[in-house]
Short mmCIF file of C-alpha atoms in Angstrom, two decimals:
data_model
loop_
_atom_site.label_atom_id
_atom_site.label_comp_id
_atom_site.label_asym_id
_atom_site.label_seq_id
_atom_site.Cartn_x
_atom_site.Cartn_y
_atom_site.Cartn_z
CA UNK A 1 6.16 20.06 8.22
CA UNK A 2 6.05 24.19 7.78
CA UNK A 3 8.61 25.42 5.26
CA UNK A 4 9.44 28.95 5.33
CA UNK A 5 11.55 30.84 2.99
CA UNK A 6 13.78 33.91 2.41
CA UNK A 7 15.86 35.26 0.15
CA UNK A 8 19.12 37.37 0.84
CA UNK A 9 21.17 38.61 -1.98
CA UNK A 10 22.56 35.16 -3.32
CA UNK A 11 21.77 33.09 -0.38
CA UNK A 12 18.81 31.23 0.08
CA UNK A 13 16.93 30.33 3.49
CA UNK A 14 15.04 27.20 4.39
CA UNK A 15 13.53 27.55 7.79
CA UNK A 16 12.12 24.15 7.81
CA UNK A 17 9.92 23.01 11.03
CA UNK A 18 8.18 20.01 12.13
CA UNK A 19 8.59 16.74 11.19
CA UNK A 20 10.19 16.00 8.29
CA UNK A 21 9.52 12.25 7.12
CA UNK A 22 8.85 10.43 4.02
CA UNK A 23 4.95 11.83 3.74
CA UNK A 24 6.53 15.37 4.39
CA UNK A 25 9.16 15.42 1.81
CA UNK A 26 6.92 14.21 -0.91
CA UNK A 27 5.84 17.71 -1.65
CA UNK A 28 8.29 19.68 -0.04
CA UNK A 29 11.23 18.34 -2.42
CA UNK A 30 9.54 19.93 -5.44
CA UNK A 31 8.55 22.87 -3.93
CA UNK A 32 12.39 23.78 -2.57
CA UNK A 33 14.08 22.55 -5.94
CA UNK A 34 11.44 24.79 -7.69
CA UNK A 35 12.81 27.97 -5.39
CA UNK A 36 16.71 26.68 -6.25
CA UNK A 37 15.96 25.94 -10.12
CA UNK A 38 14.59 30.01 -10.42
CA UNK A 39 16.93 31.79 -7.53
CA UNK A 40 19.97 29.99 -8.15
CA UNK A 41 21.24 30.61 -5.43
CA UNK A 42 25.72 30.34 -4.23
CA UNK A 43 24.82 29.43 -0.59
CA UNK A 44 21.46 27.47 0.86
CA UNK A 45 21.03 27.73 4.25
CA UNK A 46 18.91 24.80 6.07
CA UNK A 47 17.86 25.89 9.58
CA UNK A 48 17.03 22.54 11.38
CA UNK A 49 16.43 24.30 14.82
CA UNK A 50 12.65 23.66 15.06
CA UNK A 51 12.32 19.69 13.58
CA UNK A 52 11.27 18.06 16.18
CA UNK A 53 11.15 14.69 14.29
CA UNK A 54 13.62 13.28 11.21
CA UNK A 55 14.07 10.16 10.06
CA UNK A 56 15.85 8.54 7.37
CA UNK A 57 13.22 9.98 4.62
CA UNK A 58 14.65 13.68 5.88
CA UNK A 59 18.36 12.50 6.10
CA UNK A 60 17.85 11.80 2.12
CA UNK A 61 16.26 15.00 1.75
CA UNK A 62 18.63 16.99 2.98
CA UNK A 63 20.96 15.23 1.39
CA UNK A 64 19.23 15.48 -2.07
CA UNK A 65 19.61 19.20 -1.55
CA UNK A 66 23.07 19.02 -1.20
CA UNK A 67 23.69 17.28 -4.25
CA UNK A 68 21.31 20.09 -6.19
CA UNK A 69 23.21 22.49 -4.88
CA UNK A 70 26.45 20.87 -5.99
CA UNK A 71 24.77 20.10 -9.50
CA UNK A 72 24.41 24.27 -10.03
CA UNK A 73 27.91 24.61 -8.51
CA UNK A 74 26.45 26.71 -5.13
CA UNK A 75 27.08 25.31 -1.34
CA UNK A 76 24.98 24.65 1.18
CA UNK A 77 24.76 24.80 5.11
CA UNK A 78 22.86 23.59 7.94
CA UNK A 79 21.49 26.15 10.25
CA UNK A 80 21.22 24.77 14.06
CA UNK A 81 20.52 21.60 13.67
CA UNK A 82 17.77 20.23 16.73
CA UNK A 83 19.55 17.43 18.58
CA UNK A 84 18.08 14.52 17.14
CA UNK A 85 18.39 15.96 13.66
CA UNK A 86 21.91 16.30 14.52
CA UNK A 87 22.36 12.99 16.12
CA UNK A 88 20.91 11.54 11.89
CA UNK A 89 22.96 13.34 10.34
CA UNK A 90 26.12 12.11 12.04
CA UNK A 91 25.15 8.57 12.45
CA UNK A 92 24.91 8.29 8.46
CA UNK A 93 28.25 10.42 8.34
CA UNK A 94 26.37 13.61 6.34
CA UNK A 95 28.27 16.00 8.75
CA UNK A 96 31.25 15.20 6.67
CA UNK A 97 29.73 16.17 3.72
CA UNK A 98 27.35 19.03 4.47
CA UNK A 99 28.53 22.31 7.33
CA UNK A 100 26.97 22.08 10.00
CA UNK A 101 26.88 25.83 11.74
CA UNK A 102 25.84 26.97 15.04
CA UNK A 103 24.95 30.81 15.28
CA UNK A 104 24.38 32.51 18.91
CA UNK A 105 21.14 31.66 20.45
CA UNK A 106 18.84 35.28 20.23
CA UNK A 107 15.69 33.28 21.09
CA UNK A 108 16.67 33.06 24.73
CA UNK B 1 9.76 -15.60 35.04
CA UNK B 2 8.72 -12.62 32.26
CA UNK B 3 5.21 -12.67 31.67
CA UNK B 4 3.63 -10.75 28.37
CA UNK B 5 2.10 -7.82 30.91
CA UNK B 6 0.17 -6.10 27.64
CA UNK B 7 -0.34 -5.96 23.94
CA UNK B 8 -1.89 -4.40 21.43
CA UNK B 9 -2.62 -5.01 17.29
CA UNK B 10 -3.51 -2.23 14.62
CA UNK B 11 -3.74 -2.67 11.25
CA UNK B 12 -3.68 0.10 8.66
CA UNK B 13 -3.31 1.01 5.29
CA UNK B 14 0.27 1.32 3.84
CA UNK B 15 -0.26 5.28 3.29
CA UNK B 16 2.18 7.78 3.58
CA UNK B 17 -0.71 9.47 6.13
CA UNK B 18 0.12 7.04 8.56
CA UNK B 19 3.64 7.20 9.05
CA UNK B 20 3.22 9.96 11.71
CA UNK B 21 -0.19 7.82 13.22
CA UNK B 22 1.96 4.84 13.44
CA UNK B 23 4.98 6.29 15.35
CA UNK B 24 2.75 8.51 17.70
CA UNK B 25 0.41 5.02 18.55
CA UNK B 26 3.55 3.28 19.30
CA UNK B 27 5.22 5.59 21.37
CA UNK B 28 2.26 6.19 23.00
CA UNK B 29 1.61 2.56 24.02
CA UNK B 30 5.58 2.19 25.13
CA UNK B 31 4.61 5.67 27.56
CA UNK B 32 3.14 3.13 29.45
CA UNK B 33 6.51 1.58 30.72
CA UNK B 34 7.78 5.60 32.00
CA UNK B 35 10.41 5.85 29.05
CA UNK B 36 12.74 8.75 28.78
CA UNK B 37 12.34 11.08 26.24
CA UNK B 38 15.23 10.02 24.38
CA UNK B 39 13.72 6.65 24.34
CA UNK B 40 10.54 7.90 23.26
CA UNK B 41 12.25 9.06 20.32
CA UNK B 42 14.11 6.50 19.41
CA UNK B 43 11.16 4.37 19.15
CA UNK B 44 9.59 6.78 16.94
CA UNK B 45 12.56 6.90 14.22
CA UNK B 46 12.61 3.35 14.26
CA UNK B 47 8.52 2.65 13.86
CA UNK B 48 9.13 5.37 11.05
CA UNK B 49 11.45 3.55 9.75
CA UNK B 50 9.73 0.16 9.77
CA UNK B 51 6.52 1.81 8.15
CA UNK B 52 8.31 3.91 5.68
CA UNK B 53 9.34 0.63 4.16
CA UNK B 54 6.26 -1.03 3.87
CA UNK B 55 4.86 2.16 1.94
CA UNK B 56 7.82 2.79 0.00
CA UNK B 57 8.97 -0.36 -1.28
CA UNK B 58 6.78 -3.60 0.59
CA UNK B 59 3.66 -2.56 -1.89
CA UNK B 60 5.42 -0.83 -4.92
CA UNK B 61 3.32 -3.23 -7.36
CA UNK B 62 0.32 -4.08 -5.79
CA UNK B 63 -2.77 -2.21 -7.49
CA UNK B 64 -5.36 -2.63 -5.17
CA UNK B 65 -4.95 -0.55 -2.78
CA UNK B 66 -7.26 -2.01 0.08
CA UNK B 67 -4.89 -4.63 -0.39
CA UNK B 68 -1.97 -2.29 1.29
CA UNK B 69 -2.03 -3.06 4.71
CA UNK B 70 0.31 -3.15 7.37
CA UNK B 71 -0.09 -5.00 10.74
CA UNK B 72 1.33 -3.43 13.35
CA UNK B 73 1.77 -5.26 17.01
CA UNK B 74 3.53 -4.16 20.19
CA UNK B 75 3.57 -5.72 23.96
CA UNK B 76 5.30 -5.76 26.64
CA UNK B 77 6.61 -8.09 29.15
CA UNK B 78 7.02 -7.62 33.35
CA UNK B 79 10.53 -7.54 32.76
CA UNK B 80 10.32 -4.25 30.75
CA UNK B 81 11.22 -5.35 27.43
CA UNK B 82 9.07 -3.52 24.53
CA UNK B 83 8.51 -5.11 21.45
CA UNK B 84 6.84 -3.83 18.20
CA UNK B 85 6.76 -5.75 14.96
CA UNK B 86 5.50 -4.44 11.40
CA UNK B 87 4.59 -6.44 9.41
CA UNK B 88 3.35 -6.22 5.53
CA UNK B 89 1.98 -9.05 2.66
CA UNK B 90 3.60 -7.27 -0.14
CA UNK B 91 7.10 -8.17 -2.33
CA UNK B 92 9.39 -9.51 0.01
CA UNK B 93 13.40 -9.09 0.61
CA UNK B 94 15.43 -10.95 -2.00
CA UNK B 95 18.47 -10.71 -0.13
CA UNK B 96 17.68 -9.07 3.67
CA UNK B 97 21.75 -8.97 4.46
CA UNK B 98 22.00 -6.88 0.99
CA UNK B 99 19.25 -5.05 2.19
CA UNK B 100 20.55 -3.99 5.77
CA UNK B 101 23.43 -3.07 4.66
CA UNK B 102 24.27 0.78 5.47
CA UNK B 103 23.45 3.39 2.30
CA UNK B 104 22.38 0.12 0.32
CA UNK B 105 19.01 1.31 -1.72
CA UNK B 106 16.80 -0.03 -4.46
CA UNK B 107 15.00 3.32 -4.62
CA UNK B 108 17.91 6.12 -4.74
CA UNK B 109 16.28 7.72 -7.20
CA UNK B 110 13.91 8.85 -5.20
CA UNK B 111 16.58 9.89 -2.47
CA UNK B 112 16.06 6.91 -0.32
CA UNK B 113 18.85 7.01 2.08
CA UNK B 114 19.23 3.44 2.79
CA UNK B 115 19.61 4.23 6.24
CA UNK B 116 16.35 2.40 7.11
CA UNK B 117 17.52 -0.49 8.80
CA UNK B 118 20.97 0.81 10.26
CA UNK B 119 18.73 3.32 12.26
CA UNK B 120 16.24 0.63 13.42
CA UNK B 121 19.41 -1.50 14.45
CA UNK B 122 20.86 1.16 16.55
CA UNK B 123 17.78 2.98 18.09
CA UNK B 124 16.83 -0.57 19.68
CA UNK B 125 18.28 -3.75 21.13
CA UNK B 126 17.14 -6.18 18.75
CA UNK B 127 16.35 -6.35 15.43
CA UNK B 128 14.63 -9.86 13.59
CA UNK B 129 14.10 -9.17 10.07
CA UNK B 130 12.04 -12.46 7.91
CA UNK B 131 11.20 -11.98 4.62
CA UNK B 132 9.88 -14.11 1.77
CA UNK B 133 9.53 -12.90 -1.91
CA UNK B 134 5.83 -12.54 -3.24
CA UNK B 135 4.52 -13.35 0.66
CA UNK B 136 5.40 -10.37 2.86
CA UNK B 137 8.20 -8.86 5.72
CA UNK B 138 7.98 -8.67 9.20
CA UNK B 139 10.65 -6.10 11.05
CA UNK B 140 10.58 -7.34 15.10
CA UNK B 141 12.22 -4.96 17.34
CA UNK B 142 12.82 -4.63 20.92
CA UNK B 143 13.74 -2.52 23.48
CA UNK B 144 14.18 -3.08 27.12
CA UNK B 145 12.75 0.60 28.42
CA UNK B 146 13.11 -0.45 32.25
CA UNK B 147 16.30 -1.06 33.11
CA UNK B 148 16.79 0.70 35.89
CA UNK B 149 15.72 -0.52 39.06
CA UNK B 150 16.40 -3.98 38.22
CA UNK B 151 19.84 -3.82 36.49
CA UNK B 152 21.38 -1.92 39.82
CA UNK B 153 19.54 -4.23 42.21
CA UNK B 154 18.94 -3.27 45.91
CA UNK B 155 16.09 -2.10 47.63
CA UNK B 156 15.41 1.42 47.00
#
């Protein structure tokens, strides 16, 4: 999994590609909670648009991120989800708790 | 009559390196039977899942690690039914209808969804979970990936 990252005033952006699975979170999670512990940041953004592969290892990550994000009192949002990402997240009901937001496709 | 029309056994070592080997072997022995890519898919999320568990929790106090092994099988039969199982000799389930149920987790600590084995549930047909403590876990699923000439009959 690649992770790339920006910053923009008080929001935070995760462009997170690949797959994102138990082996790839191991040493993603530290890196990203590293980037929220010294940014702090009110709003992370999570742009799921080029995962091609998630499992349940990526639906706790993301999830994990949400609650970090709660913890320092900012909110979070998913970016674009790819299908099947989408399709996890409902099935374990983590629309509910995290946005999920569609911007207008510019790669076409 | 279904007939067993292949089949194939790997066994590898319960490392975090392999979770992406294992789903891509699988999948790519299940190609075999023309699956759509949705089914494709789902057969990789659930052969994560199955392997995910072995690493995560199956072997959580064994020391030796040549000792971590999981045996994976797969086959499947003329009638176009694919089965994997995953198998592992490590803890065991306690209590496997504790364990399937949705969001339950030993491990939330270190943000295990407990998702696991409602994904593997819904991604196939089948599911056979048997588990004995200290002896090991084997996770059967199936899926029937050729459904469609059969199921709407005639002769085209």
């Amino acid at each position: 999994m690649d992770l790339t990252v920006w910053n923009e005033k008080d929001k935070l952006f995760l462009r997170l590609s690949g797959e994102i699975d138990h082996h790839a979170v191991k040493d993603t999670r530290k890196e990203v909670d590293d980037l929220i512990a010294k940014n702090r940041p009110k709003t992370l953004i999570m742009d799921l648009s080029s995962i091609d592969f998630m499992d349940s290892s990526g639906l706790g990550f993301v999830l994990g991120r949400l609650r970090k994000m709660n913890d320092i009192k900012g909110n979070m949002l998913i970016l674009n989800p790819a299908k099947r990402a989408e399709e996890m997240l409902k099935m374990a009901g983590a629309d509910k708790l995290v946005k999920i937001m569609r911007s207008d496709d510019h790669s076409a | 009559m279904k007939k067993c029309q292949n089949y194939f056994k790997t066994i590898l070592y319960a490392s975090s390196v392999n979770e992406s080997y294992s789903r891509i072997i699988v999948s790519a022995f299940a190609s075999q039977l023309d699956p759509t890519v949705e089914e494709i898919a789902d057969i990789k999320t659930a052969v994560s899942e199955a392997v995910t568990n072995c690493i995560v929790h199956a072997y959580k106090n064994e020391t030796d690690e040549k000792k971590k092994k999981i045996y994976i099988e797969a086959s499947y039969d003329t009638d176009g039914i694919f089965t994997v199982s995953v198998k592992d000799r490590g803890c065991g389930i306690p209590d496997i209808k504790k364990a399937m149920e949705p969001l339950f987790t030993t491990d939330a600590a270190n943000e295990r969804s407990g998702m696991g084995f409602s994904i593997m549930e819904s991604f196939t047909d089948k599911l056979h979970v048997t588990s004995r403590e200290g002896v090991g876990t084997k996770v059967t699923m199936s899926k029937r990936l050729k459904p469609k000439k059969q199921l709407f009959g005639g002769n085209n």
